[in-house]
Coordinates of C-alpha atoms in Angstrom, one line a residue:
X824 CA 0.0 0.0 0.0
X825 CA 2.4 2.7 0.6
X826 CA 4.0 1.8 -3.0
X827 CA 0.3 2.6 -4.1
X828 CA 0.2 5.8 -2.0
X829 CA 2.9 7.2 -3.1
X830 CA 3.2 6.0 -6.7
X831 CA -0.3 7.8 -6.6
X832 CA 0.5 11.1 -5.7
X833 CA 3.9 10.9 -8.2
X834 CA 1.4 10.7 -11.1
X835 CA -0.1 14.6 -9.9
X836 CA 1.9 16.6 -12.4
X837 CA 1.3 20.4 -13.0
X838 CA 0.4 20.6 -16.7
X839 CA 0.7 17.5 -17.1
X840 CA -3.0 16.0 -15.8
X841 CA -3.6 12.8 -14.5
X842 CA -6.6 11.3 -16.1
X843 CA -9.2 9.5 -14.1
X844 CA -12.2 7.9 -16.2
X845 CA -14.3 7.6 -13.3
X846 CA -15.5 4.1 -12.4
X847 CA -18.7 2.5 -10.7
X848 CA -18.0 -1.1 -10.4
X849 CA -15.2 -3.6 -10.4
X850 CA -16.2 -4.4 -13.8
X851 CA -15.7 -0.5 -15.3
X852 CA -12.8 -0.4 -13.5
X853 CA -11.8 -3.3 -15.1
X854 CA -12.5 -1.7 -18.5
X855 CA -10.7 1.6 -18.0
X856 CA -8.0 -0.1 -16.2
X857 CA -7.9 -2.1 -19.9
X858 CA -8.0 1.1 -21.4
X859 CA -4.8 2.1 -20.1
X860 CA -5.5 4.0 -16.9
X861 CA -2.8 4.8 -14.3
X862 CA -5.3 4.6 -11.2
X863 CA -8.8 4.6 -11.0
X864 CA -11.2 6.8 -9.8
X865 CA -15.2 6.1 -8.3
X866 CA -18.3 8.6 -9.0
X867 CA -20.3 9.4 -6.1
X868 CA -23.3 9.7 -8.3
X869 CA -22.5 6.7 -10.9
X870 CA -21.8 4.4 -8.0
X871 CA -25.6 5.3 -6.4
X872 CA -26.9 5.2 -9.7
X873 CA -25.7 2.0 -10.3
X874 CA -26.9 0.6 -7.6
X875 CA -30.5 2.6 -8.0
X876 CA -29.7 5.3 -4.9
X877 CA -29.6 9.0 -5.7
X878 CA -26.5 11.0 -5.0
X879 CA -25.8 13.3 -2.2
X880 CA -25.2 9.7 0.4
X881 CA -28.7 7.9 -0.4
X882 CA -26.4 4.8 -0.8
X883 CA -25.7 3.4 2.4
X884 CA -22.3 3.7 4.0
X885 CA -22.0 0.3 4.3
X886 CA -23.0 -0.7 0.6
X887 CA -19.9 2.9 -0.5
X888 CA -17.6 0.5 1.7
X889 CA -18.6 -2.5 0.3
X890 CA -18.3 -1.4 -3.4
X891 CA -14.6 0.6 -2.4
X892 CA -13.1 -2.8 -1.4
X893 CA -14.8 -5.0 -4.0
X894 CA -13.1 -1.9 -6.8
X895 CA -9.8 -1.8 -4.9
X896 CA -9.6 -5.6 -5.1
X897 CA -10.3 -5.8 -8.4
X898 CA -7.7 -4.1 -9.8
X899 CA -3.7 -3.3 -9.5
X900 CA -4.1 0.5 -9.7
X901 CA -3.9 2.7 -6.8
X902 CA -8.0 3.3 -6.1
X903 CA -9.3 6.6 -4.9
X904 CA -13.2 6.8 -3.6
X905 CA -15.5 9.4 -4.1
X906 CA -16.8 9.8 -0.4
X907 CA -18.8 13.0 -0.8
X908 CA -18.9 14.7 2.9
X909 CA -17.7 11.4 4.8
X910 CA -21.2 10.7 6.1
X911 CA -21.2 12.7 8.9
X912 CA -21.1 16.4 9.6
X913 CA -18.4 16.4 13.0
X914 CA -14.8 15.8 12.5
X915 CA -14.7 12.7 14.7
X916 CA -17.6 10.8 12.9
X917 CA -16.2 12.1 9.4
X918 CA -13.1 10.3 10.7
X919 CA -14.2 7.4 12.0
X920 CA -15.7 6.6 8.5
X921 CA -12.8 7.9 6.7
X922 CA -10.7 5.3 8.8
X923 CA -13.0 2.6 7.6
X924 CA -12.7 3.7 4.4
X925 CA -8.8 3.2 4.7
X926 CA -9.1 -0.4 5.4
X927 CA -10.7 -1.2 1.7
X928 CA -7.7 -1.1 0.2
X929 CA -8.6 3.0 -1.3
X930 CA -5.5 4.9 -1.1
X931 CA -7.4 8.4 -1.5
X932 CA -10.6 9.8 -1.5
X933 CA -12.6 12.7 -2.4
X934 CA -13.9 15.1 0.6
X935 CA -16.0 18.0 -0.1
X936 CA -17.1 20.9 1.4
X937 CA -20.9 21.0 0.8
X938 CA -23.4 20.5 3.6
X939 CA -25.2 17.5 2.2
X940 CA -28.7 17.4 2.1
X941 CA -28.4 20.6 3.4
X942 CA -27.5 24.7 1.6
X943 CA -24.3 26.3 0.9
X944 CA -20.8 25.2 2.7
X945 CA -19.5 24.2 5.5
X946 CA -17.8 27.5 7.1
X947 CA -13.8 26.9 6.2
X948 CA -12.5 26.6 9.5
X949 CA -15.2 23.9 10.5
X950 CA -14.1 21.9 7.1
X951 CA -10.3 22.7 8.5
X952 CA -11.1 20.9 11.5
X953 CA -13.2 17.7 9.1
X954 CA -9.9 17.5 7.3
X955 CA -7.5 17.3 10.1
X956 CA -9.5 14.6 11.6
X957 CA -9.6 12.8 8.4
X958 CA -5.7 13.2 8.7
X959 CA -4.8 11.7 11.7
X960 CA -7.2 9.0 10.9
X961 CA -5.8 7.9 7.8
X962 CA -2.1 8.4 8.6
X963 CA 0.3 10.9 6.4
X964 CA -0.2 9.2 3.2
X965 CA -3.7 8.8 2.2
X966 CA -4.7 11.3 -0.7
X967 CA -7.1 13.5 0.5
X968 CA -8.2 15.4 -2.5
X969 CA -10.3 18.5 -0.6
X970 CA -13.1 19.5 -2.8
X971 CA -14.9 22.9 -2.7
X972 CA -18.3 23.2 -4.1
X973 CA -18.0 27.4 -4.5
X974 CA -18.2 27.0 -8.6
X975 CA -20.3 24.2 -8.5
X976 CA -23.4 25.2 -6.9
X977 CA -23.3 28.6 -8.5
X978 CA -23.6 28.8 -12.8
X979 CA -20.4 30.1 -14.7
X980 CA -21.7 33.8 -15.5
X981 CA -21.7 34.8 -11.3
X982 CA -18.0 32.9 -11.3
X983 CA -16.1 36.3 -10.1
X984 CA -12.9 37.6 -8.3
X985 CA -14.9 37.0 -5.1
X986 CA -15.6 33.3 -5.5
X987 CA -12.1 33.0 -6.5
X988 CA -10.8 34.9 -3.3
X989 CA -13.0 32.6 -1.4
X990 CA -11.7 29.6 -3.4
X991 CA -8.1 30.3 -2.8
X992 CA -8.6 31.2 0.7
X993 CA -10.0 28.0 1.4
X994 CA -7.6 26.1 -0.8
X995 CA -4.8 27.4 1.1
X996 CA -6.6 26.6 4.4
X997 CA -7.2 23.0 3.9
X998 CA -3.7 22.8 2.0
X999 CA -2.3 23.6 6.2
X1000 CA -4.8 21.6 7.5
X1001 CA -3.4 18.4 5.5
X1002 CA -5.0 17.6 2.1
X1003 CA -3.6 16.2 -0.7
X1004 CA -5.1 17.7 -3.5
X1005 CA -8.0 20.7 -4.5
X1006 CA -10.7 19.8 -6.8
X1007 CA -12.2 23.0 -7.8
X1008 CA -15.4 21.2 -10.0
X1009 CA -17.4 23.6 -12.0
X1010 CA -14.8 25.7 -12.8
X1011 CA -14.4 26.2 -16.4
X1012 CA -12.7 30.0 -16.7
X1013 CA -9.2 29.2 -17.7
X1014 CA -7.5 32.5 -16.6
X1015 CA -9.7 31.7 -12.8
X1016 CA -8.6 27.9 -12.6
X1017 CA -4.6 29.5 -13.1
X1018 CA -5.0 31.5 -10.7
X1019 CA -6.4 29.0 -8.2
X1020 CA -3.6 26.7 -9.6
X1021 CA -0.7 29.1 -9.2
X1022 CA -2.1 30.4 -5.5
X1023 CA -3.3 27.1 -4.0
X1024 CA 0.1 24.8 -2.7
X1025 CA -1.7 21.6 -4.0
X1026 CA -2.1 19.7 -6.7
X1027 CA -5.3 20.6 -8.5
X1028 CA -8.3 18.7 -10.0
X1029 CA -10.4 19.7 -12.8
X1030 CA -13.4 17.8 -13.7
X1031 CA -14.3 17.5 -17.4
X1032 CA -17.5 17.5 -19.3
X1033 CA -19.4 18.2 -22.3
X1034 CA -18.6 21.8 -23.2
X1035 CA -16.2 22.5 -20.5
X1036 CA -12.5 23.2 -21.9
X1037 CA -10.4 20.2 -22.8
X1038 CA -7.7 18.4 -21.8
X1039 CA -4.7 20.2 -23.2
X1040 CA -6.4 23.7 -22.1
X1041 CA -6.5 22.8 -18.7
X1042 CA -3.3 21.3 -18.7
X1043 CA -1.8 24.8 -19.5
X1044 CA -3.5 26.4 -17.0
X1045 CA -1.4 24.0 -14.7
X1046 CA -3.8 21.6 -13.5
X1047 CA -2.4 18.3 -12.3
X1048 CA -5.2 16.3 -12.2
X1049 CA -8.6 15.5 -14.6
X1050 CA -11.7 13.6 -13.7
X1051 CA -14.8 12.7 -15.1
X1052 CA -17.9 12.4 -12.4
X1053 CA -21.0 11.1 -13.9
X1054 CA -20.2 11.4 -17.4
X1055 CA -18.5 7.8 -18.2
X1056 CA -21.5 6.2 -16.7
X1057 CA -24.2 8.1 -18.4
X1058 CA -22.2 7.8 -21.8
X1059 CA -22.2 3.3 -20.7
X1060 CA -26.2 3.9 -20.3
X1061 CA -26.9 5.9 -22.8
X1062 CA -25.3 3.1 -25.4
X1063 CA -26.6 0.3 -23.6
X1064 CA -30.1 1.7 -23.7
X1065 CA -29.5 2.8 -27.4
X1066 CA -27.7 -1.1 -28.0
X1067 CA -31.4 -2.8 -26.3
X1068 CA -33.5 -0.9 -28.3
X1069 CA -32.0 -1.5 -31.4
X1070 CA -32.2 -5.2 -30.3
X1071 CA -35.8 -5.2 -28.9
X1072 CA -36.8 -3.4 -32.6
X1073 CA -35.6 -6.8 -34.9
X1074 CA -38.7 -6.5 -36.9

């Protein structure tokens, strides 16, 4: 494992992205892993989907742990879990689930700072405090990759030097606190995400979808890291449902 951990955070390279496909199940992982991934990444929302939850921790804990070790089995590749706002709002029950997250073989997860089921964010110094429990828990080497939901739950047009004050400032703060990694999702202004990239000391995560900048524009704005969400799995439905009614229509 600490091969994993650290060959892991090796493959974060400032303009030049780490790719994550995100996965569901052992068997997608097994396909991008075919594909020619370097690690694989989960969904939040494809991993409830696929098991008929909605997002936002309708999927039990105990089902996100089972999946995590049946993924992180099934593959060679360093594993990181989507595991949305731990499944608890204090630091101590964030932790406690983060260190049983630890022992499915995941070397990293995601951790964001929405209230879920709830409005807005968690004030930063209260998500400081989530983090650093998540830190001790999980020991120095487990990828924490510290997501902020500022550009998500707003639309691009009200994305402004305030959000991105607030974005760095909370980047930097959860940077001391111990993450790994900032994943900024919804942000799609390049000359914003380099800024965020050039003022934030971690390794940052774009995530990609239709009509959101590509790979090589992100790159040069110095991101290190590029994921997926929802999209690989609704592009696998969409052509499964497209593949069964081609089939069911033989006549």
């Amino acid at each position: 494992m600490t091969e994993k951990f650290r060959a892991f955070a090796a493959l974060h390279v400032r303009g030049d992205p780490l790719i994550l496909y995100n996965a569901w199940d052992p068997g997608s992982a097994r396909a991008v892993a075919s594909a020619g991934a370097r690690a694989i990444a989960t969904g939040s929302w494809s991993v409830a989907a696929a098991l008929a939850y909605g997002d936002g921790e309708a999927l039990p804990l105990e089902l996100a742990l089972a999946g995590a070790t049946r993924i992180a089995g099934a593959v060679d590749l360093p594993v990181t879990i989507d595991f949305e706002g731990g499944y608890a709002v204090e630091p101590a029950a964030v932790a406690a689930n983060a260190s049983r997250l630890a022992t499915t073989g995941a070397i990293g997860c995601n951790f964001e700072d929405q209230v879920v089921g709830g409005d807005g964010l968690h004030p930063t110094d209260f998500q400081v405090a989530r983090i650093k429990a998540i830190r001790v828990a999980t020991g120095p080497d487990f990828f924490i990759n510290a997501r902020t939901d500022i550009f998500l739950q707003n639309p691009p047009a009200t994305h402004d030097e305030a959000k991105l004050e607030d974005a760095i400032a909370r980047g930097q703060a959860y940077a001391e606190a111990g993450a790994s990694g900032y994943f900024v999702p919804g942000l799609v202004d390049l000359t914003l995400l380099a800024k965020v990239c050039s003022a934030v000391p971690l390794p940052v995560n774009f995530m990609a979808f239709p009509g959101a900048p590509g790979a090589r524009e992100v790159a040069g704005a110095g991101v290190a890291r590029i994921s997926h969400g929802p999209n690989p799995y609704r592009t696998a439905m969409a052509a499964l449902t497209a593949a069964a009614q081609e089939a069911f229509d033989w006549r």
